[in-house]
Coordinates of C-alpha atoms and ligand atoms in Angstrom, one line a residue:
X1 CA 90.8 103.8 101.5
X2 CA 94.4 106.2 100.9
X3 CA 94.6 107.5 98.0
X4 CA 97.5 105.7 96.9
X5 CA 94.8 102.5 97.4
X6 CA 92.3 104.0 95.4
X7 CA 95.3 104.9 92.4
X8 CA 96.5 101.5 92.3
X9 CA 93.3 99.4 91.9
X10 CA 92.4 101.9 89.1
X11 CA 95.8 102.1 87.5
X12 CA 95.7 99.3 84.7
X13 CA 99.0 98.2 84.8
X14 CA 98.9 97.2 88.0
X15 CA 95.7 95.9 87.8
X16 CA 97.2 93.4 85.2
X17 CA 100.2 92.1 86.8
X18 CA 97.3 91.8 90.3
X19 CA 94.8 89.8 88.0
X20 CA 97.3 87.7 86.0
X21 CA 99.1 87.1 89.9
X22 CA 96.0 86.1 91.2
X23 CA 95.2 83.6 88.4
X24 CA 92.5 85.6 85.8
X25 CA 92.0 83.8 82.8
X26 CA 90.2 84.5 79.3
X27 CA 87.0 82.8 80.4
X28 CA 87.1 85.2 83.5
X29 CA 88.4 88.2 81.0
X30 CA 85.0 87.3 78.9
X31 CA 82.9 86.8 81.7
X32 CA 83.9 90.4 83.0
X33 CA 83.4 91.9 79.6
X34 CA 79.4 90.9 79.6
X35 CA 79.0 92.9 82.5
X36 CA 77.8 96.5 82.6
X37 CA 81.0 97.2 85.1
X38 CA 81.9 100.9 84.9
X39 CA 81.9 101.8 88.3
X40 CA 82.7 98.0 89.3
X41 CA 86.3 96.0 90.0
X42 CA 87.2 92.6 89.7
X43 CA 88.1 90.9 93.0
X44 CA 89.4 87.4 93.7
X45 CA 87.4 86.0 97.0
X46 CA 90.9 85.6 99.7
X47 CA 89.1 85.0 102.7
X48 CA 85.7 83.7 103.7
X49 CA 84.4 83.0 107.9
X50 CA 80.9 82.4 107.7
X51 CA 79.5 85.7 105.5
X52 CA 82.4 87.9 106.1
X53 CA 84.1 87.8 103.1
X54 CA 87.7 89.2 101.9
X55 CA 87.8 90.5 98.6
X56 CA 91.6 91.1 97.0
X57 CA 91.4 94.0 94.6
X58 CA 95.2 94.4 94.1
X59 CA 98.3 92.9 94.8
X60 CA 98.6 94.8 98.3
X61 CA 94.8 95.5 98.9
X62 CA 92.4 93.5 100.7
X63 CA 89.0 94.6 101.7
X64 CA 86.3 93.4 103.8
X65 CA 83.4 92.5 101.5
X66 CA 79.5 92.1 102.4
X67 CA 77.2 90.1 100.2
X68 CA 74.5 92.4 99.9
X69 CA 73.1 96.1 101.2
X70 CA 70.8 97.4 103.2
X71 CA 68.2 96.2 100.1
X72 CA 69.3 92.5 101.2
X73 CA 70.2 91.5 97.4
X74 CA 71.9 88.5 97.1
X75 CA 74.7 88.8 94.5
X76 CA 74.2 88.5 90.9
X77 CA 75.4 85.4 89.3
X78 CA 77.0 85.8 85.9
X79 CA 78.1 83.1 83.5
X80 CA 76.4 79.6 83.7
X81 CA 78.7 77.7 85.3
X82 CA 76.9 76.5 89.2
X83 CA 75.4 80.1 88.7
X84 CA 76.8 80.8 92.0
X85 CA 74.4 83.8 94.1
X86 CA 77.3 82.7 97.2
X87 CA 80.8 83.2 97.0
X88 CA 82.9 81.1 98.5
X89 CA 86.5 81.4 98.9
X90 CA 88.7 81.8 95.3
X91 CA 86.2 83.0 93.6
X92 CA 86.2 86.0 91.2
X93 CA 83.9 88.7 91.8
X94 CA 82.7 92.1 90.5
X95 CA 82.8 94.5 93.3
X96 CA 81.7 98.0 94.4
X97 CA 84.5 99.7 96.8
X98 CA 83.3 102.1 99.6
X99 CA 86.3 104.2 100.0
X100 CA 85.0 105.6 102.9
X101 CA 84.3 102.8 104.8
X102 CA 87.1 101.1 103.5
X103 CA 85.0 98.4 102.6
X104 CA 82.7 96.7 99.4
X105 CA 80.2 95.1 98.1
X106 CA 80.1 92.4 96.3
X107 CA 77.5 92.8 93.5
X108 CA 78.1 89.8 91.3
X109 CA 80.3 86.3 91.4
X110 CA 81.7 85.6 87.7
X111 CA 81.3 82.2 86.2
X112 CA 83.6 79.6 87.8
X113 CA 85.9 77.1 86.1
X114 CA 85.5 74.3 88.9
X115 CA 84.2 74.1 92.3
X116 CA 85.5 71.5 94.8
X117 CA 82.5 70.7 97.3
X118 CA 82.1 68.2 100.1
X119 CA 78.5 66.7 100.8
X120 CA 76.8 66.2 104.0
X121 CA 75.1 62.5 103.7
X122 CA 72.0 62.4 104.7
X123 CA 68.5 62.5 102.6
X124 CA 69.0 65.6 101.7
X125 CA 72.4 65.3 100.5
X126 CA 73.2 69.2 100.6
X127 CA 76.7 70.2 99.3
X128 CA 78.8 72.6 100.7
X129 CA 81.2 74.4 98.2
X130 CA 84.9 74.3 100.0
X131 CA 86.5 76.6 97.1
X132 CA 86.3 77.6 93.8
X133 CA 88.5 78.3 90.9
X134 CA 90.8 75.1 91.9
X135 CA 93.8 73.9 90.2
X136 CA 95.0 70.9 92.1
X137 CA 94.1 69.8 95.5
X138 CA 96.5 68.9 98.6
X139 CA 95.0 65.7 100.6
X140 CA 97.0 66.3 103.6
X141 CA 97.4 63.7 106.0
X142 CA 99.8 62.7 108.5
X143 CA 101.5 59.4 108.8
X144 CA 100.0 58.8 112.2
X145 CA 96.5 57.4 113.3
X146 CA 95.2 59.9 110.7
X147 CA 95.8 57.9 108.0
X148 CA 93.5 55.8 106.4
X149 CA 93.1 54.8 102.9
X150 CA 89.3 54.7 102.6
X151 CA 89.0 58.1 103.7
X152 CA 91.9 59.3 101.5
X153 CA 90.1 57.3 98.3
X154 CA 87.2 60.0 99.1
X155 CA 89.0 62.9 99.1
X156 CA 90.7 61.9 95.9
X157 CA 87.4 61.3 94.1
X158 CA 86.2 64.6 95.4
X159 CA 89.2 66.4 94.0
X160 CA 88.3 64.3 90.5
X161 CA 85.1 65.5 90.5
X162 CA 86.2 68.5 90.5
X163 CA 88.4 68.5 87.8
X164 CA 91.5 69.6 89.6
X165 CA 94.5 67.4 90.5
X166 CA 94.5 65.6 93.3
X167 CA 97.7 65.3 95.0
X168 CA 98.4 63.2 98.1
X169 CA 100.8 64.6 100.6
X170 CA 101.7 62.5 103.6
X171 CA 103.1 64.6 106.4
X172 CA 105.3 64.5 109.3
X173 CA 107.4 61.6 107.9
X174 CA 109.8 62.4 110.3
X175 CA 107.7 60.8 112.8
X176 CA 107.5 57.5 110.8
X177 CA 109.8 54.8 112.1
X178 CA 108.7 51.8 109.7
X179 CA 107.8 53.4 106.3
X180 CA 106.4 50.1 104.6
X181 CA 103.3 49.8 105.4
X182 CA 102.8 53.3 104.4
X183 CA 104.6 52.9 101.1
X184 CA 102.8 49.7 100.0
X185 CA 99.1 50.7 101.0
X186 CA 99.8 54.2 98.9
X187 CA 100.9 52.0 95.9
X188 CA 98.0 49.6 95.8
X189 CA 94.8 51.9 96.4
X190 CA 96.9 55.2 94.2
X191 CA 99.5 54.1 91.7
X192 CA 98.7 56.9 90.0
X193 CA 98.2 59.5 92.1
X194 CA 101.4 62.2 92.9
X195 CA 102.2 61.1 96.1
X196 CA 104.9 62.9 98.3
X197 CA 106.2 62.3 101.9
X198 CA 107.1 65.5 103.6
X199 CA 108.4 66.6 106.9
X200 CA 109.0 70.3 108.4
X201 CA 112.3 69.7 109.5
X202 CA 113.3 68.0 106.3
X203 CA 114.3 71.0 103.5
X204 CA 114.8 68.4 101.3
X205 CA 111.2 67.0 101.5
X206 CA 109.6 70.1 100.1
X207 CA 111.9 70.6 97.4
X208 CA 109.0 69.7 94.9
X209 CA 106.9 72.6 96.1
X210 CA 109.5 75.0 93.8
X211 CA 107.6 73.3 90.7
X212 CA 104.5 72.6 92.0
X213 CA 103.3 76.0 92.0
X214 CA 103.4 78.3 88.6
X215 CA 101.6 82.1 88.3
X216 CA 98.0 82.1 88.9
X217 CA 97.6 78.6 89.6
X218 CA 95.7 77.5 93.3
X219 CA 96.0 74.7 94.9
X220 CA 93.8 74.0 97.8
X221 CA 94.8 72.6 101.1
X222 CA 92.2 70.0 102.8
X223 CA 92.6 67.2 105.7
X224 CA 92.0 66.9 109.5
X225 CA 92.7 69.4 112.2
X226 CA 96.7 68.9 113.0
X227 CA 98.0 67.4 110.1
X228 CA 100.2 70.4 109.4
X229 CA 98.2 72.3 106.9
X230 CA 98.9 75.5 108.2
X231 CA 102.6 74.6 109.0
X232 CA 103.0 73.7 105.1
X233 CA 101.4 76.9 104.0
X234 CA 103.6 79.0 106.9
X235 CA 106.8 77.2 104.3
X236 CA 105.0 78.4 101.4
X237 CA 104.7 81.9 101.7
X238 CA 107.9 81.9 103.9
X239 CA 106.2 83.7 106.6
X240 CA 104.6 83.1 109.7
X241 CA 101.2 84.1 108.9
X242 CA 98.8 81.4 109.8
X243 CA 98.7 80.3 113.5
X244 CA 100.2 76.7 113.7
X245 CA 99.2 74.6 117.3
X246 CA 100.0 71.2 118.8
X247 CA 97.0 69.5 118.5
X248 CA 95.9 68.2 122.2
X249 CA 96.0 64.3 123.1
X250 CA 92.7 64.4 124.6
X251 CA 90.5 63.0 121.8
X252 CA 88.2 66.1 121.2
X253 CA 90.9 67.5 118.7
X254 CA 90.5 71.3 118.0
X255 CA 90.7 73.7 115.2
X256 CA 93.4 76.6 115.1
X257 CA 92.0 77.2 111.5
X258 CA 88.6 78.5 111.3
X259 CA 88.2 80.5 108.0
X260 CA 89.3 79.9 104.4
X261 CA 92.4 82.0 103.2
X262 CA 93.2 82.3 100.1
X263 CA 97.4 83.6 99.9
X264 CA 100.2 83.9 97.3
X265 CA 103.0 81.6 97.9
X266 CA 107.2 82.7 97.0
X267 CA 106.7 80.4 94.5
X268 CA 104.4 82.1 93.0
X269 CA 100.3 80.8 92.7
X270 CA 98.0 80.2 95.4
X271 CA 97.5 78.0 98.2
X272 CA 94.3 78.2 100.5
X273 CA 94.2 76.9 103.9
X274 CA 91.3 75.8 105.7
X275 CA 89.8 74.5 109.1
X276 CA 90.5 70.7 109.5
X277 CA 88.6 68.3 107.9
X278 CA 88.4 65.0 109.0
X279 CA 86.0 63.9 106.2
X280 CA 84.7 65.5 102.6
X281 CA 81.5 63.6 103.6
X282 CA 80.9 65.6 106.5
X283 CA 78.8 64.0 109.2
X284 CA 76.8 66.4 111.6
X285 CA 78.9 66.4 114.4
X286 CA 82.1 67.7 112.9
X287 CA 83.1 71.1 112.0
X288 CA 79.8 72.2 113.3
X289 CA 81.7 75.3 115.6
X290 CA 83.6 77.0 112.2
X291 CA 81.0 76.2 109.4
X292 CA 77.2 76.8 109.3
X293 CA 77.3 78.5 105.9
X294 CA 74.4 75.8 104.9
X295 CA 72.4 77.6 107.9
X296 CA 73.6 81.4 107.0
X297 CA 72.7 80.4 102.9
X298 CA 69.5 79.8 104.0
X299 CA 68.9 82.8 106.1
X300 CA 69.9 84.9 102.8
X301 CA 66.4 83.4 101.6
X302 CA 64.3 84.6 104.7
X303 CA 61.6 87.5 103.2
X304 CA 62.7 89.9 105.5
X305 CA 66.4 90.8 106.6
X306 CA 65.9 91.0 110.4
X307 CA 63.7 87.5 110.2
X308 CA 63.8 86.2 114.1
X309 CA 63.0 82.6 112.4
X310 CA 59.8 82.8 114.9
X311 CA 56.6 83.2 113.3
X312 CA 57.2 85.6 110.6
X313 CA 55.9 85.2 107.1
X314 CA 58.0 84.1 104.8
X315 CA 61.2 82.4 106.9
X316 CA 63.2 80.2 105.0
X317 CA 64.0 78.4 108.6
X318 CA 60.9 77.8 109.9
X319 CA 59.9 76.5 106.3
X320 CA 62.8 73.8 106.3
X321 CA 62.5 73.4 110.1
X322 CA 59.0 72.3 109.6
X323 CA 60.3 69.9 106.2
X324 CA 62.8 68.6 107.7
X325 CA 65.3 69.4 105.6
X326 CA 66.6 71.7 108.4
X327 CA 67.1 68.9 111.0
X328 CA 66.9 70.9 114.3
X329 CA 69.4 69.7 116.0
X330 CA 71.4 71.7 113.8
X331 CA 69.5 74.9 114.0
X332 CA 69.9 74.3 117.8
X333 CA 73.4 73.5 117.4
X334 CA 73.6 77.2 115.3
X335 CA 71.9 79.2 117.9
X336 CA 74.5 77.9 120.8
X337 CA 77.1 78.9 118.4
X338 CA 76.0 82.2 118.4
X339 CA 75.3 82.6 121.7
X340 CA 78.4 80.6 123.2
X341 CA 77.6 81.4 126.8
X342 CA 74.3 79.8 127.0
X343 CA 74.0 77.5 129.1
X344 CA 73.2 73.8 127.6
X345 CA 73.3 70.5 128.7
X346 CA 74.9 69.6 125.8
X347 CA 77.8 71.7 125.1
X348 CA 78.8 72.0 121.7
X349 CA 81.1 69.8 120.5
X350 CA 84.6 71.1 119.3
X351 CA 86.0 69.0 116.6
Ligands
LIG1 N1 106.9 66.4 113.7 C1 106.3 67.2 112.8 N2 105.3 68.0 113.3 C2 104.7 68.8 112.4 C3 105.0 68.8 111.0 N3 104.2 69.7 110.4 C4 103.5 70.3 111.3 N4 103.8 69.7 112.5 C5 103.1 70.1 113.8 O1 101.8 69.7 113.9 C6 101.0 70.6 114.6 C7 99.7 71.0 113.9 O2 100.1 71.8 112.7 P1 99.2 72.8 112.0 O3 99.9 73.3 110.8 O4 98.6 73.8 112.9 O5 98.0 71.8 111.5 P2 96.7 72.2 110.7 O6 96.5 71.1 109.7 O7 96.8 73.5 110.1 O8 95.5 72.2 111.8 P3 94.1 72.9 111.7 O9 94.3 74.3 111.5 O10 93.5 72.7 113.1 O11 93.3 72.2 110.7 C8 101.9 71.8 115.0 O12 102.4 71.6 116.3 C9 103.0 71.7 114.0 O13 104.2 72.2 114.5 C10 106.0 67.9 110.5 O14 106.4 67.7 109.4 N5 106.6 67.1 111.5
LIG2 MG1 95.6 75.1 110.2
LIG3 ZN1 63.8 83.5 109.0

């Protein structure tokens, strides 16, 4: 870490305008205060692929972040809210900086105000948390094959349960030849739901974004691979800096988004992208190449940190393999991903 780094992140100015920026709050502000944090900074998670994490510690520093040290601790969780012991992608953390390594730790996740999760169905029912610390949500779908107003209805509720606003945004209306069908299915299943019709190549369209977004707020983005996600957040921060791709006519669909990011917008507030979605209730055979974070939470529980998930005492896989709650056509599914040039009759899937 520079110097320079190393002032700003300790000057308190600056750490003010970064927190208030980023969306820190009094609940956050008390939650910080019950922590024995001398040697510790507050972070806002930016960025989360599997367990790397990206930690934001001021308005122009980013730094890798790991969830525990060589001691294996799982992060602390303060506050009661979901008592998180995982981060996940907008949440506020207490970290320790390596300035050598240019690197942290994260030693504790503060108290969240919401999380927005998705659940895999399924007797076990597990939840996966998608991000926390949400303000409103952005159900993006395009007016194409990809829209369908049961699966719209469940990202809504999802967004509800969460407590932030859901906010339906149909894109690439410039696609659309006969808008009424469109208009009048919207109306029925969501009169009162903020509904807006964009299109790239129609300034006009994204007017409402100026308003949309005030300091510190986040909204997060979620809806298939392709529906222009990425494109919308590319307008938002009026930069290039998320990859954008045609999405292929083929059928098997494909992700250019595979982590969480968490960026300010020119409008100020927050916007995170994320890997398409088809579905908040996930069904195994989707997103199964960017998101095993149900596999890698569960390795966190192993008894010892270089577990082989064979025969040793104490694995956390083995157990749930042997339960069932691990179904291991999953844990199969996990060990191809990681070793992508095995060979297998049944090559993974890319959604
Ligand atoms: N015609 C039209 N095309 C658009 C519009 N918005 C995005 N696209 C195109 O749609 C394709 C997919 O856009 P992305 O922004 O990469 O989609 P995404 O939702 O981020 O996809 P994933 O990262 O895979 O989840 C790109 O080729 C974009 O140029 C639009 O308003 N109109
Ligand atoms: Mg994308
Ligand atoms: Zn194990």
């Amino acid at each position: 870490m520079s110097d320079t780094s190393l002032v700003k992140i300790s000057d308190k100015n600056l750490r003010k305008t970064f927190l208030k920026t980023f969306g820190w709050n009094e609940s956050f502000e008390a939650c910080w205060a019950s922590l024995e944090s001398a040697d510790l900074l507050p972070g806002r998670v930016v960025g989360q692929e599997k367990t790397h994490y990206r930690v934001q510690l001021s308005l122009d520093l980013i730094l890798p972040g790991t969830l525990f040290g060589k001691d294996r601790q799982t992060p602390e969780a303060v506050g009661s809210l979901a008592s998180p012991l995982i981060p996940a992608v907008g949440d506020w953390v207490s970290v320790q900086p390596d300035p050598h390594e240019m690197k942290c730790k994260i030693q504790s996740v503060l108290s969240r105000s919401n999380v927005v999760q998705r659940t895999r169905p399924g007797r076990d029912e597990r939840v996966q948390v998608m991000a926390a610390n949400v303000d409103s949500v952005f159900i993006v779908t395009s007016a194409n094959e990809d829209f369908e107003i049961l699966r719209l209805e469940r990202f809504v509720n999802a967004a509800k349960e969460s407590g932030a606003k859901p906010v339906l945004v149909i894109s690439k209306w410039d696609l659309v030849a006969d808008e009424e069908p469109f208009l009048l299915a919207l109306h029925k299943t969501f009169p009162n739901i903020e509904t807006h019709f964009i299109s790239q190549k129609s300034p006009q369209s994204l007017e409402w974004l100026n308003t949309h977004f005030g300091e510190g707020r986040t909204t997060l983005l979620v809806g298939s691979s392709g529906v222009g996600k990425s494109s919308l957040v590319n307008f938002l921060v009026g930069q290039e800096i998320q990859k954008t791709q045609e999405t292929s006519n083929d059928s098997k669909g494909r992700h250019t988004t595979t982590s969480r990011d968490l960026v300010r917008t020119r409008f100020d507030g927050l916007v995170i992208d994320t890997p398409g979605m088809r579905d908040i209730l996930s069904n195994e055979m989707e997103n199964e190449t960017v998101d095993f974070s149900d596999i890698e939470n569960l390795i966190l529980s192993c008894k010892f940190s270089d577990c082989g998930h064979l025969t040793e005492p104490g694995c956390a896989i083995q157990r749930d393999l042997k339960s069932g709650d691990l179904p291991r056509a999953r844990w199969q599914a996990y060990r191809e991903f990681l070793q992508p040039a095995a060979k297998s009759k049944n090559p993974r899937r890319r959604v």
